[in-house]
mmCIF file of C-alpha atoms in Angstrom:
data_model
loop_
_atom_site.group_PDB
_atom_site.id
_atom_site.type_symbol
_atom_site.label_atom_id
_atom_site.label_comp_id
_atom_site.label_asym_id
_atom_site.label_seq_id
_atom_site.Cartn_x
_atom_site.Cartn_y
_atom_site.Cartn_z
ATOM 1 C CA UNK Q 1364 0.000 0.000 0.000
ATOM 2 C CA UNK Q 1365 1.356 3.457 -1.069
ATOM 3 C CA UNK Q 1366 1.574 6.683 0.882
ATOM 4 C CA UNK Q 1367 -1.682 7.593 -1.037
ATOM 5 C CA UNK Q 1368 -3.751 5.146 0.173
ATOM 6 C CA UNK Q 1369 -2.270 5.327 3.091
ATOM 7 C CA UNK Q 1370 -2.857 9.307 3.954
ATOM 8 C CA UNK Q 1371 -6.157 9.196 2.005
ATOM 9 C CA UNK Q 1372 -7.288 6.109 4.488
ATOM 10 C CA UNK Q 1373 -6.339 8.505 7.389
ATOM 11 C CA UNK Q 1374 -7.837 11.375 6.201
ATOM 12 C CA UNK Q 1375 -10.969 9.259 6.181
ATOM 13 C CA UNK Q 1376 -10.798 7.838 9.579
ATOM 14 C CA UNK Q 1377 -10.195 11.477 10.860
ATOM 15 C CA UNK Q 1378 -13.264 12.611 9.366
ATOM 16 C CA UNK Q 1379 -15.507 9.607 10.852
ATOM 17 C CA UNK Q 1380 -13.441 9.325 14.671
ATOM 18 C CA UNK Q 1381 -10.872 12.508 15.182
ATOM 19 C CA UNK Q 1382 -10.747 15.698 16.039
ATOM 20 C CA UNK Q 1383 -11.864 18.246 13.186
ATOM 21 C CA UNK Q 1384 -7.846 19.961 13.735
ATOM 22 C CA UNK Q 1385 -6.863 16.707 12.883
ATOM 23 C CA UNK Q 1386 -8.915 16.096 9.648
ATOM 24 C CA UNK Q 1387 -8.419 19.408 8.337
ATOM 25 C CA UNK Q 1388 -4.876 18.543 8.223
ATOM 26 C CA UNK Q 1389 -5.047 15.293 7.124
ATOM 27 C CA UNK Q 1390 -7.096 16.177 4.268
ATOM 28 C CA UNK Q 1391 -4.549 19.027 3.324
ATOM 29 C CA UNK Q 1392 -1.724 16.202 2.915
ATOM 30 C CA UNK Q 1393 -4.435 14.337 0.516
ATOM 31 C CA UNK Q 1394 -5.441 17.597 -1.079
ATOM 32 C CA UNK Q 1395 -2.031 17.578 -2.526
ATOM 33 C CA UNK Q 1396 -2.683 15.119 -5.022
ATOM 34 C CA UNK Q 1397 -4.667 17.136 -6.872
ATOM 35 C CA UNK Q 1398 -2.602 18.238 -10.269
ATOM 36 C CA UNK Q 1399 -1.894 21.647 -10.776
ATOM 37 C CA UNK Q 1400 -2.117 24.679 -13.808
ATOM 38 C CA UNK Q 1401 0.786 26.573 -14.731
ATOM 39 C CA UNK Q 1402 -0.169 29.114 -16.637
ATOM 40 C CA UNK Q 1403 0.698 29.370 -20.176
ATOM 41 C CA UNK Q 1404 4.283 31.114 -20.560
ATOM 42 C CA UNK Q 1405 2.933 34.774 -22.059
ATOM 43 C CA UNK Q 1406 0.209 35.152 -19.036
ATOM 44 C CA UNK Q 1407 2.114 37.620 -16.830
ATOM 45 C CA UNK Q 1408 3.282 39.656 -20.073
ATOM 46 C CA UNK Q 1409 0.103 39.901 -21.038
ATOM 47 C CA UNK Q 1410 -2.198 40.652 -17.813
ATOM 48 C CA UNK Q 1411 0.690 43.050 -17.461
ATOM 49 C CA UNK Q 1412 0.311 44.754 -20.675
ATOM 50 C CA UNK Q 1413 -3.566 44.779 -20.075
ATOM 51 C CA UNK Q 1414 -3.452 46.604 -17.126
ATOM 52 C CA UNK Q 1415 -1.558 49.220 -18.464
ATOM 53 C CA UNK Q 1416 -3.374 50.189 -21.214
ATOM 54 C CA UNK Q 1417 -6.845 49.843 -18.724
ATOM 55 C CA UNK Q 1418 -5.096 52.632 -16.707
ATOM 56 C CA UNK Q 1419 -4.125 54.271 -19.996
ATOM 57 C CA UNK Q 1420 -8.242 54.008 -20.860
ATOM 58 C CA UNK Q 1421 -9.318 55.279 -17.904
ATOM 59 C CA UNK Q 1422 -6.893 58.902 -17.591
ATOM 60 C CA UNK Q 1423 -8.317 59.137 -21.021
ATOM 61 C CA UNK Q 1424 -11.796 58.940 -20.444
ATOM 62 C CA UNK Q 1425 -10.637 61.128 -17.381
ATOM 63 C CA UNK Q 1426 -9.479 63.135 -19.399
ATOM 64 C CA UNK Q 1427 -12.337 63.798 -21.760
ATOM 65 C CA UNK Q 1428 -14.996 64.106 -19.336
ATOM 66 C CA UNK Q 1429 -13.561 66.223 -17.244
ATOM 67 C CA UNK Q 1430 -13.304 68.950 -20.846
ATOM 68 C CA UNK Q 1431 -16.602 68.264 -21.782
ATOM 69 C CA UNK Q 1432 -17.334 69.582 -18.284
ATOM 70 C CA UNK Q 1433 -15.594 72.059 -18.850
ATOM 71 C CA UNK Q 1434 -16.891 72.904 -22.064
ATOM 72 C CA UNK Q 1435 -20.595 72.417 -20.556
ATOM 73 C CA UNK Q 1436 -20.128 74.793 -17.776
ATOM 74 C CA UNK Q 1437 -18.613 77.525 -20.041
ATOM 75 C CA UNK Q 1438 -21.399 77.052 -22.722
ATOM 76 C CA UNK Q 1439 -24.040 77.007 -20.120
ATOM 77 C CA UNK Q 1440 -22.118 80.271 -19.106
ATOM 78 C CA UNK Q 1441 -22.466 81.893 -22.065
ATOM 79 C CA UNK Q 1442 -25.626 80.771 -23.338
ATOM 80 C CA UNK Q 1443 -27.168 82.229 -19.435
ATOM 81 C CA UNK Q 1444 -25.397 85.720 -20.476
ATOM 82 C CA UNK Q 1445 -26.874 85.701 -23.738
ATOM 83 C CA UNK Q 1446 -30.154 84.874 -22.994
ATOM 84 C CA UNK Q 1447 -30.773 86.822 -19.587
ATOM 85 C CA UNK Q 1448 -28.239 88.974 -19.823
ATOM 86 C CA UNK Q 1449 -27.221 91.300 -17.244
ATOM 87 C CA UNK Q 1450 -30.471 90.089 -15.242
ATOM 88 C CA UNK Q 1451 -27.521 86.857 -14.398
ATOM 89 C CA UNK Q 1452 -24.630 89.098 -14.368
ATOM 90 C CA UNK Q 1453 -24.565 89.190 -10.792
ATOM 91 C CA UNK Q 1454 -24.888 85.036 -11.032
ATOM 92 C CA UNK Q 1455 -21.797 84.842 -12.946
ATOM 93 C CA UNK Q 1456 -19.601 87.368 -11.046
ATOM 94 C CA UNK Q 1457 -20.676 85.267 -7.676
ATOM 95 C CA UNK Q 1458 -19.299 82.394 -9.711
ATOM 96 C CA UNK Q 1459 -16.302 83.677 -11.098
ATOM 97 C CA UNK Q 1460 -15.669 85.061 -7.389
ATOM 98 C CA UNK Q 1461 -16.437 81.875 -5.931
ATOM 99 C CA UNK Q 1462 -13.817 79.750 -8.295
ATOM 100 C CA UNK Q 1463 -10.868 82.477 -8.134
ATOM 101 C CA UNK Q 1464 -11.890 82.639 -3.970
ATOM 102 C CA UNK Q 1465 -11.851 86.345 -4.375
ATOM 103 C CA UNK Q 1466 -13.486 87.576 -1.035
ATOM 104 C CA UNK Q 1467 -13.657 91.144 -2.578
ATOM 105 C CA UNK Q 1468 -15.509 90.220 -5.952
ATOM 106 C CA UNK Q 1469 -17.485 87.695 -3.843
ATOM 107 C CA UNK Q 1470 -18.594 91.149 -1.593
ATOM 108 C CA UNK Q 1471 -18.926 92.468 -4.817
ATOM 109 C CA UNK Q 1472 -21.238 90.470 -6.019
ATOM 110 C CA UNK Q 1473 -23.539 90.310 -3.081
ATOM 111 C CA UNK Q 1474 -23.828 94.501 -3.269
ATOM 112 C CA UNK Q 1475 -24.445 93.684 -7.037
ATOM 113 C CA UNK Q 1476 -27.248 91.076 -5.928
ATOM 114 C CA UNK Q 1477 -28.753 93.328 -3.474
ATOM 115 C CA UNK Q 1478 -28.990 95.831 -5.769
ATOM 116 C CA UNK Q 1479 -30.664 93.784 -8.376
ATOM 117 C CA UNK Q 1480 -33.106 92.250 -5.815
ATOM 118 C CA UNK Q 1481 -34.229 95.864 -4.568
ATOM 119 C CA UNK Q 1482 -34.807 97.404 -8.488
ATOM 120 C CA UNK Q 1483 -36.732 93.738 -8.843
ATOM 121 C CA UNK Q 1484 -38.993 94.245 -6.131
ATOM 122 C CA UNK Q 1485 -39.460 98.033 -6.814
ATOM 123 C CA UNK Q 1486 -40.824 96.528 -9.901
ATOM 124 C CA UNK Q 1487 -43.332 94.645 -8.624
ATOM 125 C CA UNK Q 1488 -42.821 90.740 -7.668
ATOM 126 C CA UNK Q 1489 -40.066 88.911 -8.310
ATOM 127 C CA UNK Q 1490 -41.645 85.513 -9.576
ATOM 128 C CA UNK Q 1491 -43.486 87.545 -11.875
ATOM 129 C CA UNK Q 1492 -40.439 89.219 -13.537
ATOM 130 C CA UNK Q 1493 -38.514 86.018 -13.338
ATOM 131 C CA UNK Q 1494 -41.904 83.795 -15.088
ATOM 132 C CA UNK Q 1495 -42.073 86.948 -17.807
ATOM 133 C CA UNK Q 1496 -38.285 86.857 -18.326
ATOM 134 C CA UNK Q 1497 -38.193 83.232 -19.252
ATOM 135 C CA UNK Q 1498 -41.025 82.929 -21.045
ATOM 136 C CA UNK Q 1499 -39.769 86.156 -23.107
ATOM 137 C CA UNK Q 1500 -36.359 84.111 -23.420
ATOM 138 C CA UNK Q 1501 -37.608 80.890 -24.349
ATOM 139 C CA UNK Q 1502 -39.753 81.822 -26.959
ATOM 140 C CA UNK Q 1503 -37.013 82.975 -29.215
ATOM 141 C CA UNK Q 1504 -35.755 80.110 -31.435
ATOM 142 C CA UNK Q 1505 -32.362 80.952 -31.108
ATOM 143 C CA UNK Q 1506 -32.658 80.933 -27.069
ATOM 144 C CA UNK Q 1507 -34.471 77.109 -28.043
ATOM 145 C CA UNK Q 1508 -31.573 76.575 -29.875
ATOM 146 C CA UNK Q 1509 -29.247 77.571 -28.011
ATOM 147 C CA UNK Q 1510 -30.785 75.671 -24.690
ATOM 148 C CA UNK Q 1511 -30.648 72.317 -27.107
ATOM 149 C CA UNK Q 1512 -26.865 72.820 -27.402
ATOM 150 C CA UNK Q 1513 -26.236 73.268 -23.902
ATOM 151 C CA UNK Q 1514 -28.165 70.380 -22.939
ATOM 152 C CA UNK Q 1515 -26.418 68.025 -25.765
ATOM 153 C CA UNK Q 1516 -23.482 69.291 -24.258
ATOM 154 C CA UNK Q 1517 -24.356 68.450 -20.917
ATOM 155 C CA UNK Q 1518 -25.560 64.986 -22.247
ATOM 156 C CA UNK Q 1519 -22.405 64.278 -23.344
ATOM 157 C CA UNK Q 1520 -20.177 65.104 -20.309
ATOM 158 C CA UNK Q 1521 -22.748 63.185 -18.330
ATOM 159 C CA UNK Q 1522 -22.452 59.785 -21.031
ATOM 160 C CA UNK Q 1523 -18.298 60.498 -20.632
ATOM 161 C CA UNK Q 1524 -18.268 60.419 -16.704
ATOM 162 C CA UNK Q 1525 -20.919 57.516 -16.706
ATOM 163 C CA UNK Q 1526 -18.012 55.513 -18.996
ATOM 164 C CA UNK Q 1527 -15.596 56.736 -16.378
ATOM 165 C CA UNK Q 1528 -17.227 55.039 -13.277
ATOM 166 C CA UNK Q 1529 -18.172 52.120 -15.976
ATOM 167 C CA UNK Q 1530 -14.580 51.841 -16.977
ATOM 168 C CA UNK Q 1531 -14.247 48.956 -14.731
ATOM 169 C CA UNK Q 1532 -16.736 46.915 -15.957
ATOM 170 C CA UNK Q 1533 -15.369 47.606 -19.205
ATOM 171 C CA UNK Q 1534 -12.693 45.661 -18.459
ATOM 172 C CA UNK Q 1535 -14.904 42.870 -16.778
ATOM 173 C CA UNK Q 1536 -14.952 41.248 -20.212
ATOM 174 C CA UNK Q 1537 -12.089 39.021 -20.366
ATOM 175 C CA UNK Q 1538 -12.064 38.850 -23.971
ATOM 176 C CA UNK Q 1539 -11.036 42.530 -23.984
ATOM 177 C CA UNK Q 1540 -7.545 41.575 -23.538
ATOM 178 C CA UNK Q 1541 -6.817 38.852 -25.915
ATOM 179 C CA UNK Q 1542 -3.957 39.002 -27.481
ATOM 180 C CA UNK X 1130 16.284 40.088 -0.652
ATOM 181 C CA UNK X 1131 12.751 38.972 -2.390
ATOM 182 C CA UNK X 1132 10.530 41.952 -1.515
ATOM 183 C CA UNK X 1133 7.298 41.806 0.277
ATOM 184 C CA UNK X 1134 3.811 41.807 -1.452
ATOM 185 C CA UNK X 1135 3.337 45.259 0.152
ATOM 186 C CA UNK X 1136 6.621 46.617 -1.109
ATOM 187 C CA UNK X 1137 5.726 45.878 -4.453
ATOM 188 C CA UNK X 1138 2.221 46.913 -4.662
ATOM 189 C CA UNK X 1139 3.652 50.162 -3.511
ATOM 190 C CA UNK X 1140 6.503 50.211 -6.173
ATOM 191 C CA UNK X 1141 3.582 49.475 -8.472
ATOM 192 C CA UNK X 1142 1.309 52.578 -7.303
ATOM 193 C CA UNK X 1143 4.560 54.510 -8.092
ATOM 194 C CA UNK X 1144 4.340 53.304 -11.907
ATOM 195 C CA UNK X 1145 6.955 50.495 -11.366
ATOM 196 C CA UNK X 1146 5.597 47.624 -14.044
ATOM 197 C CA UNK X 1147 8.080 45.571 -13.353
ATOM 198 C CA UNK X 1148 6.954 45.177 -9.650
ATOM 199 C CA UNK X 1149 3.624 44.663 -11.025
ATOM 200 C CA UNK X 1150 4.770 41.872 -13.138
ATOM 201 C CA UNK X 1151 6.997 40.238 -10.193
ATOM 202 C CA UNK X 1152 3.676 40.267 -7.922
ATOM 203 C CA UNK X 1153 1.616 38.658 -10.955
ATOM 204 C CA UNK X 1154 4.334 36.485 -11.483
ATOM 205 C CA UNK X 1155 3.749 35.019 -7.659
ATOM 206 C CA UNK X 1156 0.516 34.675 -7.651
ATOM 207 C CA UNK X 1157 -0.436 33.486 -11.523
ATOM 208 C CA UNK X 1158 -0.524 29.908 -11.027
ATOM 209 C CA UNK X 1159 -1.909 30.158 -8.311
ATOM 210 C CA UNK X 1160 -4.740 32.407 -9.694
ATOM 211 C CA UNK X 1161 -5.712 30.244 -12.557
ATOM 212 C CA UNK X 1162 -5.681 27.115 -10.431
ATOM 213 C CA UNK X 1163 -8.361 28.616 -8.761
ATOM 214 C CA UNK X 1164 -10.629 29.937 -11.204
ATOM 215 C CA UNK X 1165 -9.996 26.388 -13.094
ATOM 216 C CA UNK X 1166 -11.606 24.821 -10.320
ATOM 217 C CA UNK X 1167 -14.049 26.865 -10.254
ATOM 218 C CA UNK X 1168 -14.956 27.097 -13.802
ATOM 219 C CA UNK X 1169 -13.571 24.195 -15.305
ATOM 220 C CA UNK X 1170 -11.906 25.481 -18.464
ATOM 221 C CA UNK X 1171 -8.372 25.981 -18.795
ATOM 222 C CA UNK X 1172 -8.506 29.128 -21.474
ATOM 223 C CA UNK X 1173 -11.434 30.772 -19.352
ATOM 224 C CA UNK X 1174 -9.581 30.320 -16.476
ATOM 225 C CA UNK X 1175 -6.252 32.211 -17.426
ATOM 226 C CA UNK X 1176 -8.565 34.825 -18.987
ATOM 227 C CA UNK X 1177 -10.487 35.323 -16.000
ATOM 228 C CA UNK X 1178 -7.269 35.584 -13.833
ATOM 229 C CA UNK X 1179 -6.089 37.990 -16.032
ATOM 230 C CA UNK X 1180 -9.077 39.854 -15.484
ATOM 231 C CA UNK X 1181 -8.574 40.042 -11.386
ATOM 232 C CA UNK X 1182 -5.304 40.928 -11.934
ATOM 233 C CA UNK X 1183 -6.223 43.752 -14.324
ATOM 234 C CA UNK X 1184 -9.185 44.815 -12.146
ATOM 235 C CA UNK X 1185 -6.883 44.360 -8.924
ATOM 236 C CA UNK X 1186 -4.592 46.753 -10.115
ATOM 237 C CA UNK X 1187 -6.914 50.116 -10.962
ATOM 238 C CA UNK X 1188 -7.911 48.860 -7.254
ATOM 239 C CA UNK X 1189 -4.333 48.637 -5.984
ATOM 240 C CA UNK X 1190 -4.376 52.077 -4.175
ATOM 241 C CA UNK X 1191 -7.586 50.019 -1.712
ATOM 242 C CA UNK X 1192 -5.307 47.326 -0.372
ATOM 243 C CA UNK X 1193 -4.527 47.340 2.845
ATOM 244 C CA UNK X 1194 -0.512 46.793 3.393
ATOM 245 C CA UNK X 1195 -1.112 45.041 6.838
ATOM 246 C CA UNK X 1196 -3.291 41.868 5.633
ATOM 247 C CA UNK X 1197 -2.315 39.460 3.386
ATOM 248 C CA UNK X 1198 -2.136 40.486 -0.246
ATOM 249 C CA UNK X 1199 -3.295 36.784 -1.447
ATOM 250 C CA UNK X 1200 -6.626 37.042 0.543
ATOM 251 C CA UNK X 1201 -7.089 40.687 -1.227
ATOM 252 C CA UNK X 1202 -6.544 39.692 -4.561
ATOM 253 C CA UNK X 1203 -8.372 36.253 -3.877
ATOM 254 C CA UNK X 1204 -12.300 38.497 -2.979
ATOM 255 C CA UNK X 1205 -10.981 40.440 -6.745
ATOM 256 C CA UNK X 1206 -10.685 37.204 -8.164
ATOM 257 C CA UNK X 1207 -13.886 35.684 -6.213
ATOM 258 C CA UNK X 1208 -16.008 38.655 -7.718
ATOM 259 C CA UNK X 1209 -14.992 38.354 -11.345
ATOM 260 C CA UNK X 1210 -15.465 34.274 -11.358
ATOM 261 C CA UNK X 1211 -19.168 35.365 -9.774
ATOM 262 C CA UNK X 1212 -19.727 37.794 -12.711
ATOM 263 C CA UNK X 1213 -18.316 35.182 -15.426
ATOM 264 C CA UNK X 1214 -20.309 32.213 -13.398
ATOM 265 C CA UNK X 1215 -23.662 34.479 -13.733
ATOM 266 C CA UNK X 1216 -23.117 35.555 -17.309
ATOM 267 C CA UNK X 1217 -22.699 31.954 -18.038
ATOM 268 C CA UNK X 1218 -23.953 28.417 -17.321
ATOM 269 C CA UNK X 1219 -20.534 26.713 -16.130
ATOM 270 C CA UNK X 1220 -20.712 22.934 -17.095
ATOM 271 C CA UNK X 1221 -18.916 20.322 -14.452
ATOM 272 C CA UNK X 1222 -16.558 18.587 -15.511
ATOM 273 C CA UNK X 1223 -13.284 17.182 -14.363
ATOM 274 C CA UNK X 1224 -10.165 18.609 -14.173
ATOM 275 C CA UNK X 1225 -9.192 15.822 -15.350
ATOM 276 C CA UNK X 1226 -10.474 16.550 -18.660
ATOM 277 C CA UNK X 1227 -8.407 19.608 -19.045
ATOM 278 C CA UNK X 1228 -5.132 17.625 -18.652
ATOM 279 C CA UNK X 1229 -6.595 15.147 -21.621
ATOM 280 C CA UNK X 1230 -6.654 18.406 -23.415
ATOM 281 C CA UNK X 1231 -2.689 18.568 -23.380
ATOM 282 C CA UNK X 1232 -2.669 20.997 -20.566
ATOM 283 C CA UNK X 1233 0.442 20.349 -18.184
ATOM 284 C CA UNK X 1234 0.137 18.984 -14.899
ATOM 285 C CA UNK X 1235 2.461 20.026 -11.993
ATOM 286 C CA UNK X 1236 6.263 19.311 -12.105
ATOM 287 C CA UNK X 1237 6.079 16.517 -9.977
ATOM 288 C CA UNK X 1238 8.958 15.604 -7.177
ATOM 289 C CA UNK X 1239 10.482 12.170 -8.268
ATOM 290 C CA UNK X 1240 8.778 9.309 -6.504
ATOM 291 C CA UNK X 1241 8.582 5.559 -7.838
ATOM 292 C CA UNK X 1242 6.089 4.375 -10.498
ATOM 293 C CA UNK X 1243 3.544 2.674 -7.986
ATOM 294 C CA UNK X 1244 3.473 6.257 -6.044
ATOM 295 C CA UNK X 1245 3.167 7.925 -9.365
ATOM 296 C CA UNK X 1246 0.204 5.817 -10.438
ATOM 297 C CA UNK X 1247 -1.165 6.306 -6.908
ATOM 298 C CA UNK X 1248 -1.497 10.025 -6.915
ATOM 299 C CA UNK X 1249 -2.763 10.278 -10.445
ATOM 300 C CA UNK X 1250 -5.848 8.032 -9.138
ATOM 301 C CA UNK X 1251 -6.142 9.836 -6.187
ATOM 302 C CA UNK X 1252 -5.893 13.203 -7.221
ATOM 303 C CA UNK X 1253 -8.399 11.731 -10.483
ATOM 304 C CA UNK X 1254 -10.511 10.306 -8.171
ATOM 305 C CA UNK X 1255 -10.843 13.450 -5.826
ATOM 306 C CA UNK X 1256 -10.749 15.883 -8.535
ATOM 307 C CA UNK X 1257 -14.067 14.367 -9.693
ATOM 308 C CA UNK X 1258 -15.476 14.391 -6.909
ATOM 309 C CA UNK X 1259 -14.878 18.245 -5.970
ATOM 310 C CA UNK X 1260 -16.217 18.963 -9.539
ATOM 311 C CA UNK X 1261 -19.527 17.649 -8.033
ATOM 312 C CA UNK X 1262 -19.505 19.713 -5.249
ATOM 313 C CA UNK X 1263 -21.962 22.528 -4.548
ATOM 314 C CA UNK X 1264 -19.456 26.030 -6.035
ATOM 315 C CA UNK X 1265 -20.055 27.552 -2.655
ATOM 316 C CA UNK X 1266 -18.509 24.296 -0.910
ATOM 317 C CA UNK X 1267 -15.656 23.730 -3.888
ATOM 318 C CA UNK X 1268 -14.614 27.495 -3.609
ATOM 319 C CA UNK X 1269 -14.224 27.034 0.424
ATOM 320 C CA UNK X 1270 -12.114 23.659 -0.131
ATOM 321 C CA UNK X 1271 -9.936 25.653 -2.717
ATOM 322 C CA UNK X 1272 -9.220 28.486 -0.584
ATOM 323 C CA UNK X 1273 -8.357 26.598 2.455
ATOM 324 C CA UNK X 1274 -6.367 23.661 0.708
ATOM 325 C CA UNK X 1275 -4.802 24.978 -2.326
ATOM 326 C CA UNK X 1276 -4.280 28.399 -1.731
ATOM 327 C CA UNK X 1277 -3.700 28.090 2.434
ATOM 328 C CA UNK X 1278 -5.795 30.415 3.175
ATOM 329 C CA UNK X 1279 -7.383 30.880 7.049
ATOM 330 C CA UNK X 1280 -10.536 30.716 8.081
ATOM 331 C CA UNK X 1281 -10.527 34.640 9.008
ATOM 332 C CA UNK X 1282 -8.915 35.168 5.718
ATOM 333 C CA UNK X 1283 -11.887 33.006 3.487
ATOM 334 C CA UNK X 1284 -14.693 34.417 5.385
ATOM 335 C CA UNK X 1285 -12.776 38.050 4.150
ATOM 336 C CA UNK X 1286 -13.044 36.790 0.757
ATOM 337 C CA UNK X 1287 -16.593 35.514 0.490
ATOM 338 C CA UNK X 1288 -18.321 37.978 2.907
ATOM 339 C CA UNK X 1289 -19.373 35.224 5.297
ATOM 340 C CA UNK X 1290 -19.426 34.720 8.993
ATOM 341 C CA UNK X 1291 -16.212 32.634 9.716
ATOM 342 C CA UNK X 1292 -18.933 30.081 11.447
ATOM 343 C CA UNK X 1293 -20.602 29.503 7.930
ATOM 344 C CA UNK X 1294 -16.903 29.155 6.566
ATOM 345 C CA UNK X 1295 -16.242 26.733 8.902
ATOM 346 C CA UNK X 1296 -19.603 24.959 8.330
ATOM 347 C CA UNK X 1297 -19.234 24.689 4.866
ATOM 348 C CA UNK X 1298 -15.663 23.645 5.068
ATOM 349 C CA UNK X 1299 -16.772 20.668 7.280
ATOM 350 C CA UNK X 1300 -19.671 19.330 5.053
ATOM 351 C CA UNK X 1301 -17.415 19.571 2.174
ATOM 352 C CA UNK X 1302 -15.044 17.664 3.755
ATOM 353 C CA UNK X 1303 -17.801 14.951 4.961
ATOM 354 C CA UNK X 1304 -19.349 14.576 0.936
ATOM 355 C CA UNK X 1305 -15.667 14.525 -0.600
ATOM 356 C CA UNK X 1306 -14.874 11.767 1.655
ATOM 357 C CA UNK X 1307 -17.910 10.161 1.204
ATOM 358 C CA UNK X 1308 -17.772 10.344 -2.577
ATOM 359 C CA UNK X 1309 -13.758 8.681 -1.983
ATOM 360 C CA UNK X 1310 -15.197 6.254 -0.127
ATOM 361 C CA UNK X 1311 -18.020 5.155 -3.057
ATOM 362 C CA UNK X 1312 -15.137 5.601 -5.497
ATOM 363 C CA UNK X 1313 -13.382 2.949 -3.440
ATOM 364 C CA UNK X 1314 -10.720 4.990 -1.417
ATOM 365 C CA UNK X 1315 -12.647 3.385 1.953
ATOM 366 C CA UNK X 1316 -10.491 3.163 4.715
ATOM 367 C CA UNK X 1317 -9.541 -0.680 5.057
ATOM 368 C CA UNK X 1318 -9.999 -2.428 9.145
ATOM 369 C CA UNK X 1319 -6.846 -2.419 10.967
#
């Protein structure tokens, strides 16, 4: 009788009479008969390779997304200061003071707001003038137009930082890295 | 001096490939031997491992230096085996069958014929029967026994309570020895 049988046939025992320590080694010893993969001789070139050019994907679609939200935020900008106008301006100089952190602009601003709020409600009410400004904007068809492009825009930043946060199931597929 | 897992992982988050490729290196084989045994298919296999390893690394900056890097990279390669497994039916069959297929065994220590023949039934015999085992029980057996990992360490891998580990270790245990047994590997009287 071999060492095979022989472990194997004390494995057994151990799991019908001893100790669970003692089975869980003795099974270990038999586990060892089981044959073993090596992998095939280009595996670690290749996962190696792979992963570079995932982490090369995913600064690119970094990358991208992050101009196209860029690009969004300055079109939104624009399109905002063409179709309100200097009703916004105050908006867009808290903004601006906000991203350069300039307290004085931001003080600015908030005089600038103030200002704006008091000649609004001289005027008569506020939700009123801001329902009649809209309307008035929106029912240009270049404002229409305009509003389209800045929500394509949008759109597409948004689909460019979804495949960001998707990148990794991207590279669930295993066939993605074939070789 | 061979550097630690941790070392390298770090040289990696620096940009070093080559410690990348020195930590895949260590733990290819055994990588594919477990998805193999878990999926049965040698060329699935390897590409799933390649998958963890590519998914480990745009995770590398989450791994936590003080634990063991194996039982990290072993929950990686758990969750992309899941995803393959529920994408796709996996068929049982031996791993037996893949050797047929011309893929190599392991380089075997020298030992004398009758030995030889020994282990190739026993490790025929018991690969069989592990290919019938429920995948929650097989995985649990391959952790512990092929890839040494702990208790703690498997129930960190599978999101269990180390109790259900240990459970399912045991009952495992109980149906591969009974399945031995019926394949006539029962224990002869003293």
């Amino acid at each position: 009788m071999g060492r095979w049988r022989t472990d194997t046939e004390d494995w057994l025992r151990a799991e019908q009479e001893g100790p669970e320590e003692v089975a869980d080694a003795a099974f270990a010893q038999v586990f060892t008969a089981l044959p073993t993969l090596q992998p095939s001789p280009a595996f670690v070139a290749r996962t190696v390779e792979a992963a570079w050019e995932a982490r090369a994907r995913r600064r690119q679609v970094a990358g991208l997304a992050a101009a196209a939200a860029v690009l969004a935020a300055v079109a939104t900008t624009v399109v905002l200061y063409a179709v309100f106008g200097a009703r916004v301006g105050w908006l867009l100089t808290t903004i601006a003071a906000v991203a350069s952190g300039s307290v004085l602009s931001l003080l600015g601003a908030a005089l600038t707001a103030a200002e704006w709020w008091k000649a609004t409600v001289a005027a008569g009410s506020t939700a009123v003038a801001a329902g009649s400004t809209a309307i008035a904007a929106l029912a240009g068809p270049y404002s229409v137009a305009a509003l389209a492009v800045v929500e394509l825009v949008a759109a597409a930043a948004l689909y460019l930082l979804h495949r960001l946060l998707q990148s990794d199931a991207a590279v669930r597929s295993p066939r993605a890295f074939c070789f | 001096m061979t550097p630690s897992d941790a070392e390298l992982v770090r040289q990696a988050l620096a940009g070093s490939q080559a410690a990348y490729r020195t930590l895949v290196a260590r733990y290819a084989a055994a990588a594919v031997n477990m998805a193999a045994r878990l999926v049965h298919d040698r060329a699935v296999a390897e590409e799933l491992a390649q998958d963890a390893f590519v998914r480990a690394f745009a995770r590398l900056a989450t791994y936590d230096p003080d634990r063991r890097f194996s039982a990290w990279f072993f929950r990686v390669l758990h969750n992309v085996v899941v995803d393959y497994m529920r994408r796709r039916r996996v068929e049982t069959v031996s791993l037996d069958a893949l050797q047929a297929e011309g893929y190599p065994g392991p380089a075997e220590a020298a030992s004398s014929p009758e030995d030889e023949l020994e282990r190739r039934a026993l490790g025929s015999a018991l690969g069989a029967a592990l290919s019938r085992l429920r995948a929650e029980y097989r995985e649990v057996i391959v952790l512990r026994y092929q890839q040494g990992l702990t208790v703690e360490e498997i129930a960190g891998v599978l999101k269990l309570p180390e109790g259900t580990v240990k459970t399912f270790l045991h009952r495992a245990r109980k149906e591969l020895a009974a399945m031995l047994e019926a394949a006539g590997w029962k224990p002869r009287d003293r």
